[in-house]
Every structure is written in structure tokens, then in C-alpha cells.
XYZ file of C-alpha atoms in Angstrom:
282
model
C 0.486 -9.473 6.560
C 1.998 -9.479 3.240
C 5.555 -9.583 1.663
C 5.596 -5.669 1.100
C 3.678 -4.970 4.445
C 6.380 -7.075 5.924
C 9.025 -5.129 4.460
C 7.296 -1.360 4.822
C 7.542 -2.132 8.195
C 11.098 -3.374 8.599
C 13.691 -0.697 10.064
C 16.408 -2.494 8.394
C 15.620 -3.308 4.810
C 17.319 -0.335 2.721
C 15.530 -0.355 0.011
C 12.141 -2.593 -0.432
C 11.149 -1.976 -3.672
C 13.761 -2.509 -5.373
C 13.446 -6.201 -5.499
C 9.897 -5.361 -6.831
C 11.330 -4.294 -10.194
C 13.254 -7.087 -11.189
C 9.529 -9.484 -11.200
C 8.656 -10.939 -14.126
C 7.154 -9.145 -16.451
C 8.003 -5.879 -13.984
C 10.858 -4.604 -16.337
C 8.441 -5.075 -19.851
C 5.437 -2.716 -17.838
C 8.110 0.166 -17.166
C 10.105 -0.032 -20.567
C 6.405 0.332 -22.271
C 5.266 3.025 -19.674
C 8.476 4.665 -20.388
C 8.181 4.998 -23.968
C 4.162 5.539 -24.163
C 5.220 8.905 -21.632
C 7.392 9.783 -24.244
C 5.699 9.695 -26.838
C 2.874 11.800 -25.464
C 5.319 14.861 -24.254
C 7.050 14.327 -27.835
C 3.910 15.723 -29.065
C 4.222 18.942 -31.154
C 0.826 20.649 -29.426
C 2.830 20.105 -26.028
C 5.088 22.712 -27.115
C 2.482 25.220 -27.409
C -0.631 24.072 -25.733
C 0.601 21.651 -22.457
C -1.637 23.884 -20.147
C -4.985 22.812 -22.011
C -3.968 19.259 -22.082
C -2.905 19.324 -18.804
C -6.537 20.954 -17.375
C -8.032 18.046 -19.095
C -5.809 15.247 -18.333
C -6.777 16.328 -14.742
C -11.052 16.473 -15.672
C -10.651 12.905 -17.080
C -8.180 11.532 -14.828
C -11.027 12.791 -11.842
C -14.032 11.286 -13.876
C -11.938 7.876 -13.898
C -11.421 8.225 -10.068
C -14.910 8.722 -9.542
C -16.322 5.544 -11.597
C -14.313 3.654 -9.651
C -15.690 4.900 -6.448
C -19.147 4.187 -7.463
C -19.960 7.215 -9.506
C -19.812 7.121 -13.681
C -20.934 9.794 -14.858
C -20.076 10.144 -18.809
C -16.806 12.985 -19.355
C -19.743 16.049 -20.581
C -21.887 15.799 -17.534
C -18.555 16.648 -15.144
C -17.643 19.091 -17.191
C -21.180 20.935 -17.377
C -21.991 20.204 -13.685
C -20.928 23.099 -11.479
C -22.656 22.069 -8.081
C -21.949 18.591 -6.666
C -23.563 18.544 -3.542
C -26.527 17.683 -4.044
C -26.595 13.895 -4.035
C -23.834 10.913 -2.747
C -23.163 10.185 -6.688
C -22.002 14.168 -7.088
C -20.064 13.849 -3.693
C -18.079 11.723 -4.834
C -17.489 13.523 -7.856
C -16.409 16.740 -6.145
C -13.671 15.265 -4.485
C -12.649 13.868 -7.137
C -11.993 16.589 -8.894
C -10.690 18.877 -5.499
C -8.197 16.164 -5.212
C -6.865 16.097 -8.446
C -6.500 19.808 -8.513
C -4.797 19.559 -4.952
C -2.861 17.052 -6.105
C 0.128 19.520 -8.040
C 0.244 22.029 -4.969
C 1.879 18.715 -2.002
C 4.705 17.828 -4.290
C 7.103 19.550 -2.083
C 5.967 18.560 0.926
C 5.264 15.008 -0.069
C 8.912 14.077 -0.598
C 9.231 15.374 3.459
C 5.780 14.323 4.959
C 3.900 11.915 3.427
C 1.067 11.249 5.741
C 0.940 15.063 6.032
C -0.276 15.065 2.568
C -2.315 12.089 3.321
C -4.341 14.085 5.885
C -4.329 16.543 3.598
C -6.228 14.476 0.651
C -8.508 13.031 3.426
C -9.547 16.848 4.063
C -10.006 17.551 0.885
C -12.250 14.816 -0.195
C -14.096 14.822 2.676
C -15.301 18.674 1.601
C -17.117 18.928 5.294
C -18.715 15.744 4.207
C -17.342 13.839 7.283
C -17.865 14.284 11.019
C -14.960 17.036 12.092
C -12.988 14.847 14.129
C -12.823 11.978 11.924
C -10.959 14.265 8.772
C -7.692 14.280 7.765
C -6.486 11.652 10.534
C -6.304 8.025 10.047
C -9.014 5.735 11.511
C -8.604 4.812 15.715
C -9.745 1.241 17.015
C -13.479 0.716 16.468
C -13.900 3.019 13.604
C -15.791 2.017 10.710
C -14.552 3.080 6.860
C -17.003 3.189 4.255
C -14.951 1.810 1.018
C -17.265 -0.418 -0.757
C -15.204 -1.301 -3.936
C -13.002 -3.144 -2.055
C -14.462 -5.956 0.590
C -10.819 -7.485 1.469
C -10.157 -7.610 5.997
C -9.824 -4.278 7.343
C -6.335 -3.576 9.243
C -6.363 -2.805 12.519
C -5.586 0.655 13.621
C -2.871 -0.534 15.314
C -1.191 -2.264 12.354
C -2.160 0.769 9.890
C -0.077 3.528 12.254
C 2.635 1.048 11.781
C 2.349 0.262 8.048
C 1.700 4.185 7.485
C 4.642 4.951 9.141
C 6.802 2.537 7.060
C 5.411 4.089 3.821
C 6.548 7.190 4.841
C 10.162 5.859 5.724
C 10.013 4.715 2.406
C 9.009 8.070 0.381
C 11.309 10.067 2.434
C 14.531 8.069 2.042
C 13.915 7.296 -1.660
C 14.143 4.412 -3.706
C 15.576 3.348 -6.697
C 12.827 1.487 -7.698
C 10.969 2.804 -11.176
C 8.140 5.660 -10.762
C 5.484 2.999 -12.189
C 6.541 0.237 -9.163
C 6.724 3.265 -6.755
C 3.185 4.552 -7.339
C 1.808 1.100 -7.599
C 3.399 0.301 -4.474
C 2.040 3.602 -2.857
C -1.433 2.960 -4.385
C -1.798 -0.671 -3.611
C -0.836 -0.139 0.295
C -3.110 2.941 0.701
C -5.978 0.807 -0.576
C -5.082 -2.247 1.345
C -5.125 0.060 4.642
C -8.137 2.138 3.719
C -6.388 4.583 6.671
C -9.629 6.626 6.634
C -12.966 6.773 7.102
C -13.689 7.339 3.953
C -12.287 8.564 0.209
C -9.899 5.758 0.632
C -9.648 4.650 -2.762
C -9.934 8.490 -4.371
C -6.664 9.382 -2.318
C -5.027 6.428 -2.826
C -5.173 7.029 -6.758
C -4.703 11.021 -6.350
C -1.082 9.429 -4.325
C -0.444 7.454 -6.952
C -0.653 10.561 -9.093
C 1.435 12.435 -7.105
C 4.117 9.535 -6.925
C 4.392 9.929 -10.846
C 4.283 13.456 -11.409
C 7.062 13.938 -8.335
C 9.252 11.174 -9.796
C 9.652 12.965 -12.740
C 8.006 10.767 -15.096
C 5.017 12.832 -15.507
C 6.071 16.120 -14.422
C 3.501 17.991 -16.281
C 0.728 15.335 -15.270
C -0.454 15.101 -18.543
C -0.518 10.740 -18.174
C -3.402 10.396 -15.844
C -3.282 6.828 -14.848
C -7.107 6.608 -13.065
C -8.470 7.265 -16.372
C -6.817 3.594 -17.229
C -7.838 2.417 -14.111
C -11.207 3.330 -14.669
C -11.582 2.095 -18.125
C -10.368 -1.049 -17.278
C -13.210 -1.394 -15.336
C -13.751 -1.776 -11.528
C -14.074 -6.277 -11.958
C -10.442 -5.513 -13.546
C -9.291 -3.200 -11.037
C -10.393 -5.429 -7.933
C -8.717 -8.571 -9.057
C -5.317 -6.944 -9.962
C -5.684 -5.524 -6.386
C -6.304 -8.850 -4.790
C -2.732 -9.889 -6.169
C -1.356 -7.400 -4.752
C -3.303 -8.229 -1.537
C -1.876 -11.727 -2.155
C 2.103 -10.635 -1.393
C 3.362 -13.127 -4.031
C 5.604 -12.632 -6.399
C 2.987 -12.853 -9.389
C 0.124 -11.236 -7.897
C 2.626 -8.334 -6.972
C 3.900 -8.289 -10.374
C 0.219 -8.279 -11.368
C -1.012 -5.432 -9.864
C 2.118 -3.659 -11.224
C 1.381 -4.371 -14.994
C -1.811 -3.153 -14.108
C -1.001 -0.356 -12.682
C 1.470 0.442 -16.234
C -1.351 -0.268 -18.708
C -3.469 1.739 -16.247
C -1.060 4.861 -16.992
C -0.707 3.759 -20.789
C -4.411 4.545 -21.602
C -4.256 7.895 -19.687
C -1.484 8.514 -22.456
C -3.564 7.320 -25.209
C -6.461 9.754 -23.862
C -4.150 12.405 -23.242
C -2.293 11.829 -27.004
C -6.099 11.970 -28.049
C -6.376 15.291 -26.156
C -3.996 16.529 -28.323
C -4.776 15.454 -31.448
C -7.799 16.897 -30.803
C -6.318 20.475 -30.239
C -3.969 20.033 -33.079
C -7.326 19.984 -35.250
C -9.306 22.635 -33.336
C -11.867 20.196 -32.522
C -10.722 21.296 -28.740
């Protein structure tokens, strides 16, 4: 078990991520995340137009999600599909794009039940896909979790209750940790666990979403950060996770930058987006 996992479970640690933010290199990720946000909601189209940029901030930020679970398909071929159930590639897909759409309507409850909204996600990615009793509640003893992007040991069920539960502490009481270290904390943990029998990694990036658009950073979630992670690339994505798998210092710090310069290229997209409109070309 890892320095975070450690701490996540801890009843008497006050505040564990706020040692996270003073890494090296921590401070440089959220000053630059910081100012890219701004930049992008300094925009004159987001005066007029933030609706349409923030309906496609979610289509892209989905199609990210997807290529990292396995299914690429280029931005038109979402956007023209209307029915995804006919094959595992358009499954994945779907829920995808059902998450990121759920994603603005838990912000309220998030804040008072995280793993409510967890089971939640699970549901709605699962889209009947999963036996009944195995949706929307994390994985029991002898359950197995179809996750393929990520081949690191599977938690026990035992030890994912407890490290859930700690999360959730966490969330609820607050932090005064930045919104990037938050969400890549949230993120990182959720795919480390892999809580579910499947969708692991699409809800762990739809929480990560939520994490920034409830923090305030992104409150118009118009800085979608799985486009980054999915143009980064899935060899890119794995080995920033691995440091964070890794509990050190650097590989923490790591998967943080990552994380930031995941959520920097959903604001050059985005700042695209609205360039775009600005023309009429969209």
C-alpha cells in the first residue's frame, strides 16, 4: 500500500493532500493550469456562446475517455453515430458519452456522498451491459474486473471498502489542496482500485471531471482534461499512472503534472472550439 493509500485510510491525518501540493514541480503544474483555465473563460465567444462550447468540450472530452478504454474512434464518427450498441468498441463509447453528460447533474451530491455518485457512474456506464447485481456496487471477494489498460495487482475487496471509504472522508471534509492535485488524487486512486467490475477507468476520469468542475476551477466544464489524457496517448497515460502507483514523492508528483498538461490540452481544444465559433466555421 502506498503513501496516499496509507494516508486515505488514516482517521487522524487532517488533511492528506495538502502535503501533495508543495512536490516539486506540483506548484509550476497548478500555476500553468491556473492560467491556461483562464485564458480559455477570458475568451470573448464565452460571453455569448459558452453553451456550444460547453456541448462540445463534453463530445471530445467523451471521445478522449473512450480511446483510452480501448475504443478510438476519430471526433466525426461519435458525433454521426447515434446507436452504440451494436459492438464492444461502441459500448464503450456510449458510456462514455452517458457519463460525461451525467457527470454535471452529481455535483451536489458529490460534495455529501461520494461513493453514491460512484455507484451512480458504475450504473451509468454499465447501460444494462453488466449482470444486475454486479452494477453500481463495488466488487466483493472473488470478483473479477475487466480493466485491460491497466495490468498493475488488483486490491482486495477488503482493502478497496477501506480505501473507498477514506476517499470519501476526504471529499466530504474538504481539502485545501489545489483542484488539479484533488482530481488527480481522486483519479489516480479510483484507477488504482478499479472498485468495479468494469468502466473503471471511464468513471475514474468522469470523477476527475467532476472534482474540477465542483472545485470551481472549471465550473462551466469547458477544460475537459480526458481529451489531454487521451492525446497523450495511452503508453503516456500508463506510465504517469505507475508513479502514482509507486507512492513516492516523484512518481506522485508525476502523475500530477500529468494530470495538469492533461487538462491544458482540453483548454487548447476547447480555446480551438472557440475560435472556431468566433469564425462560423462551428
Amino acid at each position: 500500500m502506498g503513501r496516499v493509500a496509507s494516508l486515505l485510510m488514516s482517521t487522524t491525518a487532517p488533511d492528506p493532500l495538502a502535503a501533495l501540493a508543495d512536490l516539486p514541480g506540483v506548484t509550476d503544474s497548478v500555476d500553468s493550469v491556473r492560467k491556461a483555465v483562464d485564458r480559455v473563460y477570458g475568451h470573448r465567444v464565452m460571453r455569448r456562446r459558452s453553451n456550444e462550447v460547453t456541448a462540445e468540450a463534453a463530445l471530445r472530452g467523451a471521445r478522449g475517455s473512450a480511446a483510452l478504454s480501448g475504443a478510438d474512434w476519430n471526433l466525426e464518427e461519435v458525433r454521426r453515430r447515434t446507436d452504440f450498441s451494436a459492438d464492444a468498441e461502441g459500448r464503450i463509447v456510449g458510456a462514455a458519452l452517458r457519463l460525461t453528460a451525467e457527470a454535471g447533474q452529481l455535483l451536489s451530491i458529490w460534495r455529501q456522498s461520494p461513493q453514491r455518485v460512484l455507484a451512480r457512474l458504475h450504473l451509468v456506464a454499465a447501460g444494462g451491459a453488466a449482470p444486475d447485481d454486479a452494477v453500481g456496487r463495488p466488487r466483493v471477494a472473488g470478483e473479477p474486473v475487466d480493466e485491460p489498460l491497466v495490468e498493475a495487482p488488483l486490491p482486495g475487496a477488503d482493502e478497496v471498502a477501506g480505501r473507498l471509504e477514506g476517499l470519501s472522508r476526504l471529499i466530504v471534509a474538504g481539502s485545501s489542496a489545489p483542484a488539479l492535485v484533488v482530481s488527480a488524487i481522486v483519479h489516480g486512486e479510483l484507477l488504482a482500485l478499479r472498485p468495479f467490475g468494469s468502466h473503471n477507468g471511464l468513471v475514474a476520469r468522469t470523477a476527475e471531471r467532476i472534482v474540477l468542475i465542483g472545485s470551481g476551477l472549471d465550473p462551466k466544464s469547458i477544460c475537459p482534461a480526458e481529451v489531454g489524457h487521451g492525446e497523450q496517448g495511452r503508453a503516456a497515460y500508463v506510465a504517469a499512472f505507475d508513479g502514482y502507483l509507486s507512492g513516492t514523492p516523484e512518481g506522485m508528483a508525476a502523475w500530477i503534472a500529468h494530470c495538469g498538461r492533461s487538462v491544458e490540452l482540453g483548454v487548447r481544444e476547447s480555446t480551438a472550439v472557440c475560435e472556431a465559433l468566433q469564425r462560423g466555421a462551428a
